[in-house]
Tab-separated table of C-alpha atoms in Angstrom:
chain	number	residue	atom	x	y	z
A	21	UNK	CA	16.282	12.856	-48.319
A	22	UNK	CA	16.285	8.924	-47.481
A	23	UNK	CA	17.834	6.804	-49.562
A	24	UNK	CA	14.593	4.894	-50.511
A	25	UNK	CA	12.983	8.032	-51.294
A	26	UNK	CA	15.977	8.684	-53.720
A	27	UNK	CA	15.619	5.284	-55.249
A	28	UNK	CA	11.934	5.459	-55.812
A	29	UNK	CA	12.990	8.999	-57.777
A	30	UNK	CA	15.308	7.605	-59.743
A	31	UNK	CA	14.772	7.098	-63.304
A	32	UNK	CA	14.449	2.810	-64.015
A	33	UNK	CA	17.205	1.466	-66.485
A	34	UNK	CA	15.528	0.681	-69.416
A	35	UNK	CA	13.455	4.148	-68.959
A	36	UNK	CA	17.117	5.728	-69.384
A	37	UNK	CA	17.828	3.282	-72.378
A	38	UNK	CA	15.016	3.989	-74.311
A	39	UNK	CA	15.479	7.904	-73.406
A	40	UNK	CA	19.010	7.105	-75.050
A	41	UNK	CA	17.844	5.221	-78.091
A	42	UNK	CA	15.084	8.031	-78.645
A	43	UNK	CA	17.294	10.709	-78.558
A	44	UNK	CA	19.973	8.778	-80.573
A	45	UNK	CA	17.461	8.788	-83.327
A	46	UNK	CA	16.350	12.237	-83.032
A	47	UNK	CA	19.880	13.679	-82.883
A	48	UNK	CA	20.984	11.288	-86.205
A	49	UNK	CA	17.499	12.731	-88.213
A	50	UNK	CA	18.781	16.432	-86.983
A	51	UNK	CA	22.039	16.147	-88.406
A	52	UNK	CA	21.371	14.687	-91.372
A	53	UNK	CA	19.300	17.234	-92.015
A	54	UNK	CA	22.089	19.851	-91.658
A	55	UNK	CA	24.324	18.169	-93.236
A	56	UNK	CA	26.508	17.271	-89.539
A	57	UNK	CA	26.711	13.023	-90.514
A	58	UNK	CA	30.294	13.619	-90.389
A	59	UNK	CA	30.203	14.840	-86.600
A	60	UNK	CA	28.092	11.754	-85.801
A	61	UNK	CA	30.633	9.235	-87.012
A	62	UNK	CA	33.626	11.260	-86.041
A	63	UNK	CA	32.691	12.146	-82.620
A	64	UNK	CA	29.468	10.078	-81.724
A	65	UNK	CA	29.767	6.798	-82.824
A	66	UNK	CA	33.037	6.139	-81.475
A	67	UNK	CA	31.506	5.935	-78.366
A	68	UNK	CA	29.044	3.312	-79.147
A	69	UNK	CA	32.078	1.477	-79.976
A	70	UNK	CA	34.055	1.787	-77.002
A	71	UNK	CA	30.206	0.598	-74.657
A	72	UNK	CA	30.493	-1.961	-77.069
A	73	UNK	CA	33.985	-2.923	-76.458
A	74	UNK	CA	33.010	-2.760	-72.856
A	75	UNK	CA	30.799	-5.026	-72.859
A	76	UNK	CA	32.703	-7.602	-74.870
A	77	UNK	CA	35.519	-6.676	-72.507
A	78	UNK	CA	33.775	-8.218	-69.679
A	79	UNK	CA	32.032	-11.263	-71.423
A	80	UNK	CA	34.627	-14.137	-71.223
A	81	UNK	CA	35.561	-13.550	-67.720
A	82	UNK	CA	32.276	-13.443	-66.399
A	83	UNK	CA	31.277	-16.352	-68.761
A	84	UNK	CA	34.369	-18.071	-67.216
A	85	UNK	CA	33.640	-17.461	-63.652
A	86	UNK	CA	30.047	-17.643	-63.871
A	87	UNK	CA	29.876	-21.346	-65.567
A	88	UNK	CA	32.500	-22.507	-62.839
A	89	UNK	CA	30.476	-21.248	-59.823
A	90	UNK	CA	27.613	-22.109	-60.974
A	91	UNK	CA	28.700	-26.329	-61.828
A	92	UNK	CA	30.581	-25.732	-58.420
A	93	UNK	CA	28.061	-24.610	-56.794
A	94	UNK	CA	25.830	-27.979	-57.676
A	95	UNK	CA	28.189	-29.774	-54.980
A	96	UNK	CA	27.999	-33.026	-56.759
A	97	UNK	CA	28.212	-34.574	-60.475
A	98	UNK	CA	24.798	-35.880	-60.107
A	99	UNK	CA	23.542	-32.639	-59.395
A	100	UNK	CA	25.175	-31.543	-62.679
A	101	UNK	CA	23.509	-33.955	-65.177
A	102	UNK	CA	20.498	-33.343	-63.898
A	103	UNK	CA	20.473	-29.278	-64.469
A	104	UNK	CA	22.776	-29.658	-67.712
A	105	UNK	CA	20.559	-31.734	-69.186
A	106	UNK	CA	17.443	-30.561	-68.363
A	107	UNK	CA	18.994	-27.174	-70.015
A	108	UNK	CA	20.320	-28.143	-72.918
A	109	UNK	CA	16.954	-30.325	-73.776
A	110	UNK	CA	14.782	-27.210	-73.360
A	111	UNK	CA	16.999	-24.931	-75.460
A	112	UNK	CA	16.674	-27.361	-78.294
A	113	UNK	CA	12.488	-27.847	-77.870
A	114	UNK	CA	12.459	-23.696	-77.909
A	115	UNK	CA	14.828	-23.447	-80.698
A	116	UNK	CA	12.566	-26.283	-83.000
A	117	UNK	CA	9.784	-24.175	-82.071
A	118	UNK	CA	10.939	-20.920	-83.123
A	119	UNK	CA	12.538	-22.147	-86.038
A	120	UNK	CA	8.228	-24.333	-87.100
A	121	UNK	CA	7.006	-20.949	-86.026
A	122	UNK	CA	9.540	-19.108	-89.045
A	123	UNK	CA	8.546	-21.409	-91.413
A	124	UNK	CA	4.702	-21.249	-90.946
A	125	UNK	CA	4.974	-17.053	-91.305
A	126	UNK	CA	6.732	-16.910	-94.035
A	127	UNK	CA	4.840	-19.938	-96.250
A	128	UNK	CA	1.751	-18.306	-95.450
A	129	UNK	CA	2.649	-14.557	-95.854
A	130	UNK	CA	5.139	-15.506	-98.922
A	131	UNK	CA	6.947	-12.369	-98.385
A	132	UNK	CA	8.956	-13.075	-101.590
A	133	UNK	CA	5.988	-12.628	-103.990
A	134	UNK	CA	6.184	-9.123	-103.623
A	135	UNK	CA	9.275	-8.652	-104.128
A	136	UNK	CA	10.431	-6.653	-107.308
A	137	UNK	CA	13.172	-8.383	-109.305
A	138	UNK	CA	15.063	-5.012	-109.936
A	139	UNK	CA	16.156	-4.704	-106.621
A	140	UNK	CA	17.087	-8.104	-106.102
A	141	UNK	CA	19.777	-7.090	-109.234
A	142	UNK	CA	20.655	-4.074	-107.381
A	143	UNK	CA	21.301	-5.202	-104.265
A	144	UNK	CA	23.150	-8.718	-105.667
A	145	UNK	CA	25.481	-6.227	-107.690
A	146	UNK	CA	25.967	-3.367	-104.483
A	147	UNK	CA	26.874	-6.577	-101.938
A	148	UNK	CA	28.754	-8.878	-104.214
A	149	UNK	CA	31.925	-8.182	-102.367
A	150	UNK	CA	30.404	-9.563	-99.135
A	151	UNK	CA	28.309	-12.177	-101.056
A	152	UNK	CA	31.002	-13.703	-102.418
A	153	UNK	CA	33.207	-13.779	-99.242
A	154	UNK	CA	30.116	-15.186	-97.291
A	155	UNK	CA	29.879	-18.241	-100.000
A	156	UNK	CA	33.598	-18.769	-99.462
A	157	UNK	CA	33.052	-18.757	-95.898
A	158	UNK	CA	30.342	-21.722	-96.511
A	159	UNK	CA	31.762	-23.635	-99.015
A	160	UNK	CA	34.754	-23.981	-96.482
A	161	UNK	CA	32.375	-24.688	-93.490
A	162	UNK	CA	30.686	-26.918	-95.687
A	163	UNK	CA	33.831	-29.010	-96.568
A	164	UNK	CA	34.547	-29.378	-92.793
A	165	UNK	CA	32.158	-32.148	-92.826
A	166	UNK	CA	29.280	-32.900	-90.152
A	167	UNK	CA	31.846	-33.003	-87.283
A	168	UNK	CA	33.906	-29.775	-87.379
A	169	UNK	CA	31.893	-28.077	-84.813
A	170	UNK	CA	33.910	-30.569	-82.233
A	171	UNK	CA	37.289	-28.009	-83.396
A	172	UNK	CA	35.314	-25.234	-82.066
A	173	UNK	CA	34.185	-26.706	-78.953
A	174	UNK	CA	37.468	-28.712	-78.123
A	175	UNK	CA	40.524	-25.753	-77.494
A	176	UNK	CA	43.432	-26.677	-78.521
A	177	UNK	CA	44.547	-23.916	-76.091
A	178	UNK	CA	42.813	-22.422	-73.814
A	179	UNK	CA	44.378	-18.477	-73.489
A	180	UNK	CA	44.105	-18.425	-77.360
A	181	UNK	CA	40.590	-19.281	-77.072
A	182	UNK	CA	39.758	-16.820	-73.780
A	183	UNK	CA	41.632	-14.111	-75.929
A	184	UNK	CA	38.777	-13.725	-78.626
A	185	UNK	CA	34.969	-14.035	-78.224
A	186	UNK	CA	33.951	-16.028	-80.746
A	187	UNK	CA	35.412	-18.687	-79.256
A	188	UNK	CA	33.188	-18.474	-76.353
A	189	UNK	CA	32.067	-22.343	-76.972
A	190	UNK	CA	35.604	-23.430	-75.706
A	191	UNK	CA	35.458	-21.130	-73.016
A	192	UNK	CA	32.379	-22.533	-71.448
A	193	UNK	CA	34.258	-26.589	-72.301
A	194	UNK	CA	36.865	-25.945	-70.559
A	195	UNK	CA	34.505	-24.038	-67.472
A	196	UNK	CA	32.543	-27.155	-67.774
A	197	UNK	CA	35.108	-29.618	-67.228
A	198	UNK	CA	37.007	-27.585	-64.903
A	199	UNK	CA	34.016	-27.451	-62.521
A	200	UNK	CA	33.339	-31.368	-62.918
A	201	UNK	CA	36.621	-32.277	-61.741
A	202	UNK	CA	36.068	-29.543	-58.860
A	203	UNK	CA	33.380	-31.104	-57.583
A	204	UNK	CA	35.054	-34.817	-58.344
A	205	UNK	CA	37.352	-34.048	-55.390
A	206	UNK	CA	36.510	-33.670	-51.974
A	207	UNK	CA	35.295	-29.805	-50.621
A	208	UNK	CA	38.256	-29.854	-48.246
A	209	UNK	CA	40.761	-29.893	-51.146
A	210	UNK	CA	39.296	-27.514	-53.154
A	211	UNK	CA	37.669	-24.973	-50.670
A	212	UNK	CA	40.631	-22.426	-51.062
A	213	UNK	CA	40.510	-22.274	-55.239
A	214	UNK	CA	36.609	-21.725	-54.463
A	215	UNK	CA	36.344	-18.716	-51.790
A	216	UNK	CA	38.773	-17.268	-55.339
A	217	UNK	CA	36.236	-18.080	-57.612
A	218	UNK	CA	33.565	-16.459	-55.137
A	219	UNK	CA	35.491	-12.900	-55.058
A	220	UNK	CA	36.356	-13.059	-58.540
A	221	UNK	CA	32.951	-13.292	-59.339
A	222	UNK	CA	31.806	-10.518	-56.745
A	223	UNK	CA	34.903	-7.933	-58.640
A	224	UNK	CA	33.473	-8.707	-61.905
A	225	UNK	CA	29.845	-7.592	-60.807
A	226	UNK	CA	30.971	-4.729	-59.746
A	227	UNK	CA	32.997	-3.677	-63.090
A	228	UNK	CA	29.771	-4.715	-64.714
A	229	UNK	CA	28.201	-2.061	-62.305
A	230	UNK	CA	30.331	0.383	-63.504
A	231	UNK	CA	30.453	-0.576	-67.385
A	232	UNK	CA	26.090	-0.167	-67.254
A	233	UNK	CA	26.318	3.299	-65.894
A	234	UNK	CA	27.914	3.906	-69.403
A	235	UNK	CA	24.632	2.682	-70.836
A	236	UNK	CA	22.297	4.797	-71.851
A	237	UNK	CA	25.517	6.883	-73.529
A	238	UNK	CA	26.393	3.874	-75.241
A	239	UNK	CA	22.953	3.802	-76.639
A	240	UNK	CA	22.602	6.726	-77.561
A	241	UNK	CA	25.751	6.672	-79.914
A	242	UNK	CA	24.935	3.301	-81.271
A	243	UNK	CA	21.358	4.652	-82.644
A	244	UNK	CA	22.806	7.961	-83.732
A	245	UNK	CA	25.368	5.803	-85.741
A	246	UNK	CA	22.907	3.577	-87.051
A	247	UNK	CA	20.538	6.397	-88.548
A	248	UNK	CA	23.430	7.272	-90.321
A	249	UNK	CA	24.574	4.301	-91.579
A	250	UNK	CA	21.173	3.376	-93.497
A	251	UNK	CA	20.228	7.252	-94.620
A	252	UNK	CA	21.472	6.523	-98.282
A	253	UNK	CA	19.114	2.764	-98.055
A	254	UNK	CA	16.132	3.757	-97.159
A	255	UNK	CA	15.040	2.361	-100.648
A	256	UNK	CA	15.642	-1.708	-99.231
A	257	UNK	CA	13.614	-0.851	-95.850
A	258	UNK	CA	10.321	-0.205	-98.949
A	259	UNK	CA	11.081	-3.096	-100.807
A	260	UNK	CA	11.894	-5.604	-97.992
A	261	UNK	CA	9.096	-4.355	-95.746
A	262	UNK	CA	6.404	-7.736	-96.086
A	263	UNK	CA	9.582	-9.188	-95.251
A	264	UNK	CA	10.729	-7.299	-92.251
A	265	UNK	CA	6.977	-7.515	-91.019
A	266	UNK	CA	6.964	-11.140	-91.362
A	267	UNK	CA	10.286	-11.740	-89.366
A	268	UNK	CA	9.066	-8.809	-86.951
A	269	UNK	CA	5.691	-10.751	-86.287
A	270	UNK	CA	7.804	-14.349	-85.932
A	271	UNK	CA	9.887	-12.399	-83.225
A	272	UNK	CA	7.155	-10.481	-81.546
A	273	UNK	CA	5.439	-13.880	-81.181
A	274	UNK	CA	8.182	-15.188	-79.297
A	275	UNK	CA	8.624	-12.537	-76.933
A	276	UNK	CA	4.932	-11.305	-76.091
A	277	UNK	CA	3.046	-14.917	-76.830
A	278	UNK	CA	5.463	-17.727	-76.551
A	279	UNK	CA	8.071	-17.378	-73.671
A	280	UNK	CA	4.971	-15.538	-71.560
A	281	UNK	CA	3.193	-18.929	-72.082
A	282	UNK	CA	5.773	-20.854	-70.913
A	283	UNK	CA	6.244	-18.959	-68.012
A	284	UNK	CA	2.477	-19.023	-66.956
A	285	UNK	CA	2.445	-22.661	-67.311
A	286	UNK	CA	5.677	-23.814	-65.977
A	287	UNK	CA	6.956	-21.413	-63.213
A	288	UNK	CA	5.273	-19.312	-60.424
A	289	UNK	CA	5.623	-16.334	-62.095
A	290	UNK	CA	3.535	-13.921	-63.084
A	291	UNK	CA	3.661	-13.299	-67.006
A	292	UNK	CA	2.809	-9.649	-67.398
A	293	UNK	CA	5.360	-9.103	-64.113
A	294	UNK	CA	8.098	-10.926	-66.601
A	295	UNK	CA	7.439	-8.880	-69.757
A	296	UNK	CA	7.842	-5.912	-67.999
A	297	UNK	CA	11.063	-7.197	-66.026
A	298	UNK	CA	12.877	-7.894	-69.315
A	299	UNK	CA	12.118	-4.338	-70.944
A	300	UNK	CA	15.901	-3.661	-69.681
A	301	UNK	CA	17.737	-6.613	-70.922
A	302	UNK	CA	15.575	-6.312	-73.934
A	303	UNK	CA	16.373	-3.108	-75.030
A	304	UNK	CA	19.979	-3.589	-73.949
A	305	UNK	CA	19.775	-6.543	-76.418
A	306	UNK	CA	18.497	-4.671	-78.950
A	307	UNK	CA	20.860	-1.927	-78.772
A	308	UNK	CA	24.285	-4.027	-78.690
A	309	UNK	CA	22.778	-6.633	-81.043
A	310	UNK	CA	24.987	-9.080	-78.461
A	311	UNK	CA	23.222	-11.655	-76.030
A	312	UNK	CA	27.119	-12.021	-74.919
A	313	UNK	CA	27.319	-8.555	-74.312
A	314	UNK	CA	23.550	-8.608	-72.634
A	315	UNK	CA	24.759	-11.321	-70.618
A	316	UNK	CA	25.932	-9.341	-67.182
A	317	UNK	CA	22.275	-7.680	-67.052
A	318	UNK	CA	20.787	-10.838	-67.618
A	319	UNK	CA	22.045	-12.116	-65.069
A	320	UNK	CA	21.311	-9.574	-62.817
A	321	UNK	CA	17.987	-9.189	-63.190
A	322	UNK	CA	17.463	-13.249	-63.313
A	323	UNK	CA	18.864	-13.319	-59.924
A	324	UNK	CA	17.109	-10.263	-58.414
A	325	UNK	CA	13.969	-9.663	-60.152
A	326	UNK	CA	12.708	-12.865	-61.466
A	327	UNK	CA	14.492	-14.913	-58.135
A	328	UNK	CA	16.157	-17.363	-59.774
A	329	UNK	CA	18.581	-18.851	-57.941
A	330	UNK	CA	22.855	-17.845	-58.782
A	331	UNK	CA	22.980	-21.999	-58.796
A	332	UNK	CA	20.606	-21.986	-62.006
A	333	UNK	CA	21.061	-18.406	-63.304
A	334	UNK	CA	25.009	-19.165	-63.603
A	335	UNK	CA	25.244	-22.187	-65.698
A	336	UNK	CA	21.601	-21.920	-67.967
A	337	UNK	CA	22.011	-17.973	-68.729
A	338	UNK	CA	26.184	-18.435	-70.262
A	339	UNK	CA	24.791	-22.003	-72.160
A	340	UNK	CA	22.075	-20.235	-73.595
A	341	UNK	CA	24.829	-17.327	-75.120
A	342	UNK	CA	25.720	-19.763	-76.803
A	343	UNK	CA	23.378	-22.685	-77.715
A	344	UNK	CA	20.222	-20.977	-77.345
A	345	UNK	CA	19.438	-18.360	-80.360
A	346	UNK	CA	15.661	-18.549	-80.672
A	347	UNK	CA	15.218	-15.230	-82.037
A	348	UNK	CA	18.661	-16.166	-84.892
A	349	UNK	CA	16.748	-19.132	-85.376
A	350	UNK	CA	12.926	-17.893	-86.196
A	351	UNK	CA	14.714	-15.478	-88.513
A	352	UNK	CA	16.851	-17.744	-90.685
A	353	UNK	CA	14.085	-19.911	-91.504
A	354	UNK	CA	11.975	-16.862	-92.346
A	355	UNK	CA	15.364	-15.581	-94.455
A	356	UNK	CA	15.965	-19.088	-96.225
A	357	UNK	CA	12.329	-19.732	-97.462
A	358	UNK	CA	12.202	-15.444	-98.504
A	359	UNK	CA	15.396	-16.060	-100.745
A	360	UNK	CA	13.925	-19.161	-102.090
A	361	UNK	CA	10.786	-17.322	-102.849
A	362	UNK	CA	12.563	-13.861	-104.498
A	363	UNK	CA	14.823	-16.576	-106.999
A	364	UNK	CA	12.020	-18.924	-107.758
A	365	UNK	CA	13.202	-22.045	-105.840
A	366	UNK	CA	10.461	-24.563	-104.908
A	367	UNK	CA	11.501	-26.113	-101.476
A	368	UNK	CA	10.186	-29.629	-101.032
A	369	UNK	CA	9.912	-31.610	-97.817
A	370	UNK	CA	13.128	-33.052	-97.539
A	371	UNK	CA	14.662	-29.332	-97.828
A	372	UNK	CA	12.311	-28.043	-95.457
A	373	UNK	CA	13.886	-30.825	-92.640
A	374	UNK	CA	16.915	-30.021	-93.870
A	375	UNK	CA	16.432	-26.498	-92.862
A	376	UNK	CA	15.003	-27.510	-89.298
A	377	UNK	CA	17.667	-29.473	-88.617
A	378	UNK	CA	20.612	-27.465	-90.192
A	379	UNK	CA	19.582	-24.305	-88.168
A	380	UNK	CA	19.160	-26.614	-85.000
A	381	UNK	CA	22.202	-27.918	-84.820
A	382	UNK	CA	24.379	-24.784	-86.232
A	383	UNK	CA	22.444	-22.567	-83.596
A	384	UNK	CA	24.500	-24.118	-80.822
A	385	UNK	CA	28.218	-22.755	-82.761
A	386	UNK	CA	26.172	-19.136	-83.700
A	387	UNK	CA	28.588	-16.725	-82.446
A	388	UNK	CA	26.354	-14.106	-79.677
A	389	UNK	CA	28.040	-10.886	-81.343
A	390	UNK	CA	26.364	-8.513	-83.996
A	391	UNK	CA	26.360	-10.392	-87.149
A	392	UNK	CA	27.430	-13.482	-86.597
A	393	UNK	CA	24.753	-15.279	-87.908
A	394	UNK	CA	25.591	-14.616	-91.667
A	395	UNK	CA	28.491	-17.471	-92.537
A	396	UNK	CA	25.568	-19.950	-90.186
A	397	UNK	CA	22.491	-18.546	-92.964
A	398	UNK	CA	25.287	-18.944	-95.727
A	399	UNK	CA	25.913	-22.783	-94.752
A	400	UNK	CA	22.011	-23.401	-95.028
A	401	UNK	CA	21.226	-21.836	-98.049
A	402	UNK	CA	23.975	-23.646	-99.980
A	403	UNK	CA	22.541	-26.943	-97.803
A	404	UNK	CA	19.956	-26.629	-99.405
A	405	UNK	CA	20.298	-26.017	-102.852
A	406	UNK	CA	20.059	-22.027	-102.590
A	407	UNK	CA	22.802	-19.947	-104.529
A	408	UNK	CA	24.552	-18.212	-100.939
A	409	UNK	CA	24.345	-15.092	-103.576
A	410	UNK	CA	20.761	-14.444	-102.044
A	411	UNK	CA	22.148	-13.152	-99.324
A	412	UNK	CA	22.375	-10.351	-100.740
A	413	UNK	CA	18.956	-9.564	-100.907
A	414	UNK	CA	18.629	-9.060	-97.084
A	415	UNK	CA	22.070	-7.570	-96.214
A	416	UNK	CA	20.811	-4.594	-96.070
A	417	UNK	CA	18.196	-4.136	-93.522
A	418	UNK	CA	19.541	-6.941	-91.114
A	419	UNK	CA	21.010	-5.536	-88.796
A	420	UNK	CA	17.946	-3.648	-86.972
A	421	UNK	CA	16.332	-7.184	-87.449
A	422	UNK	CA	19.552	-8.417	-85.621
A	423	UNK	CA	18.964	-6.232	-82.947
A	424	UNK	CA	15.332	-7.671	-82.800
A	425	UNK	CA	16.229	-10.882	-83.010
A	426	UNK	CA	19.100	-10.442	-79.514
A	427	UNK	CA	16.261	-9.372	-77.563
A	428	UNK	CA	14.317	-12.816	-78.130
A	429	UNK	CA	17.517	-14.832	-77.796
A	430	UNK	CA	17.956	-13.457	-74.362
A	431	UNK	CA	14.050	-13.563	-73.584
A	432	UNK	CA	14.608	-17.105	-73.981
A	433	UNK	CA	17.357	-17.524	-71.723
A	434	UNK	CA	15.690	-16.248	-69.406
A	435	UNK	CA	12.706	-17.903	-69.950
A	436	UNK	CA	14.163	-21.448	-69.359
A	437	UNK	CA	16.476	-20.166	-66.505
A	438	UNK	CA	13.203	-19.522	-64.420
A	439	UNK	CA	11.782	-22.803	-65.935
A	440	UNK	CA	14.642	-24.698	-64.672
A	441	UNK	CA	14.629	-23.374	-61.021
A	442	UNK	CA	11.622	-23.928	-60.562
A	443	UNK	CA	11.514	-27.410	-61.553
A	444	UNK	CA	14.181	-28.118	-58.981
């Protein structure tokens, strides 16, 4: 048999992720039933964990090496403005957007009027633990004052910082700068240091390779786990389900309305052909709840699928890890006004721009792991004149609207990688 005959056999990637998620669920349902939880977190989940750790494994390096071929690659500093920029402009228009489009859901759906007041107890009383070390966590970012994002942008050293993901914003500084003074000096000098950075980045494609073979496996733990994990809850998913819907609807938006739009209008690409492109990274997203994580297929299928050239594809897609959370964004606006709702706060103008702006500019320092948006949502709420206590409320059925949420963060990344190339 020819090998194109065996490729056109073979089953697609995100067939064999969604195959895994499926059958995740179904095998976490089944042993429930039986009573077998136990064998699902004793000898399935671990192995979510370890495609997890895989993944995480592999994002600083190829954050690293990506962001330095790809500002090398623009030849000149020039060259560099003018695609940094450009970036970093459209991440924050997107990001505004998402956050108006949030805010217009949930004052018109007012999820929080239906909301009964007995769970809000029970849930304030089951998470106060975690409550209370999330308002620590903002009081002390709070305190920081408007500049302390600069300490975790600026590293102080940079193998501390490459040593733990969440400090991926100093990562891609120090990238940055060391591909502007690359391409400060003449080719000649630095030619040798760059045909390294070209293999290094060729090896690490290649253990990406390997790591997304692991895939649908990883999946398939990861769902199995999770059915497990929210078996005793199913009582929040009922009382939090107008506001699920609403921040399902602000996301859905986003991905099926919004970045489709701005693909029709702004690139040569056809918008049902890029919908159906990102179904992989999607429900890779959506199964790691990490656009870090994500990051190697989205680059990948950028590059090959939606043609985007490595020059774009290698500095927008790392950024937008980072600084671009679209989906984190649309959710915490959604989350903010719900809380406000459930305790009976009235929200007047001036909190509503405080809101818009808070989640704008704490976007950028949003960790791209599972979770990391809470101490961010915690830092609003208390912005604003919210107890961080309400945080409570929603603890418990965030994290499949965290997985939601990845896949329109890396939509988005996406969307304004293709809108960049092809404005160049």
């Amino acid at each position: 048999m020819s090998k194109e005959k065996k490729d056109k056999r073979k089953i697609p990637l995100y067939l064999r992720i969604l195959l895994g998620m499926v059958l995740g669920a179904i095998a976490g349902i089944i042993l429930l039933f039986l009573g077998g939880d136990w064998f699902i977190t004793d000898w399935i989940k671990p192995w979510g964990s370890v495609f997890i750790r895989l993944l995480q494994l592999m994002a600083v390096p190829l954050v690293f090496i990506s962001l330095l071929k790809g500002v090398t690659g623009l030849k000149d500093v020039s060259r560099f403005s003018k695609i940094g920029i450009r970036t970093i402009v459209i991440y924050l228009i997107t990001t505004v957007f998402a956050i108006c489009i949030g805010l217009f859901l949930v004052s018109v759906i007012r999820p929080g009027n239906f909301f009964d007041s007995s769970h809000a107890e029970a849930m304030l009383s089951d998470y106060n633990e975690v409550v209370e070390q999330k308002r620590l966590e903002a009081d002390q970012t709070k305190q920081q004052g408007p500049l302390a994002f600069l300490d975790e942008v600026i590293p102080d050293n940079i193998v501390s910082a490459a040593s733990n993901n969440r400090q991926m914003l100093q990562v891609i500084f120090f990238a940055v700068l060391l591909g502007i003074a690359i391409i400060s000096i003449p080719r000649s000098t630095t030619e040798p240091f760059l045909k390294v950075v070209d293999s290094l980045y060729e090896i690490i494609l290649k253990m990406i390779d390997f790591v997304i073979i692991f895939a649908p496996i990883g999946v398939f733990a990861l769902m199995a786990a999770l059915v497990v994990d929210f078996s005793g809850n199913l009582s929040i998913f009922g009382a939090l389900a107008i506001y699920a819907g609403t921040v399902v609807a602000g996301l859905l938006f986003m991905i099926f309305i919004f970045y489709p739009t701005l693909i029709h209008f702004f690139t040569k690409i056809k918008a049902r052909y890029f919908i159906r492109t990102m179904y992989p990274v999607q429900l890779l997203a959506f199964s790691t709840s990490s656009s870090a994580a994500t990051l190697p297929v989205t680059l990948e299928t950028v590059e090959k699928e939606l043609k985007v050239s490595n020059e774009v594809s290698s500095f927008v897609l790392p950024v937008g890890t980072t600084i671009n959370m679209d989906g984190t964004s649309c959710y915490q606006a959604i989350a903010v006004i719900f809380i406000a709702q459930v305790l009976g706060i009235n929200l007047g103008w001036s909190e509503i721009l405080s809101i818009i702006l808070l989640t704008t500019i704490s976007s950028i320092g949003t960790p791209a792991i599972p979770g990391g948006s809470y101490v961010i949502l915690a830092m609003v709420l208390s912005s604003v004149g919210i107890p961080a206590e309400g945080l409570a409320l929603i603890l418990g059925i965030d994290r499949p609207l965290d997985m939601l949420r990845t896949a329109v963060n890396v939509t988005g990344d996406a969307t304004v990688a293709a809108i960049i190339d092809d404005r160049l």
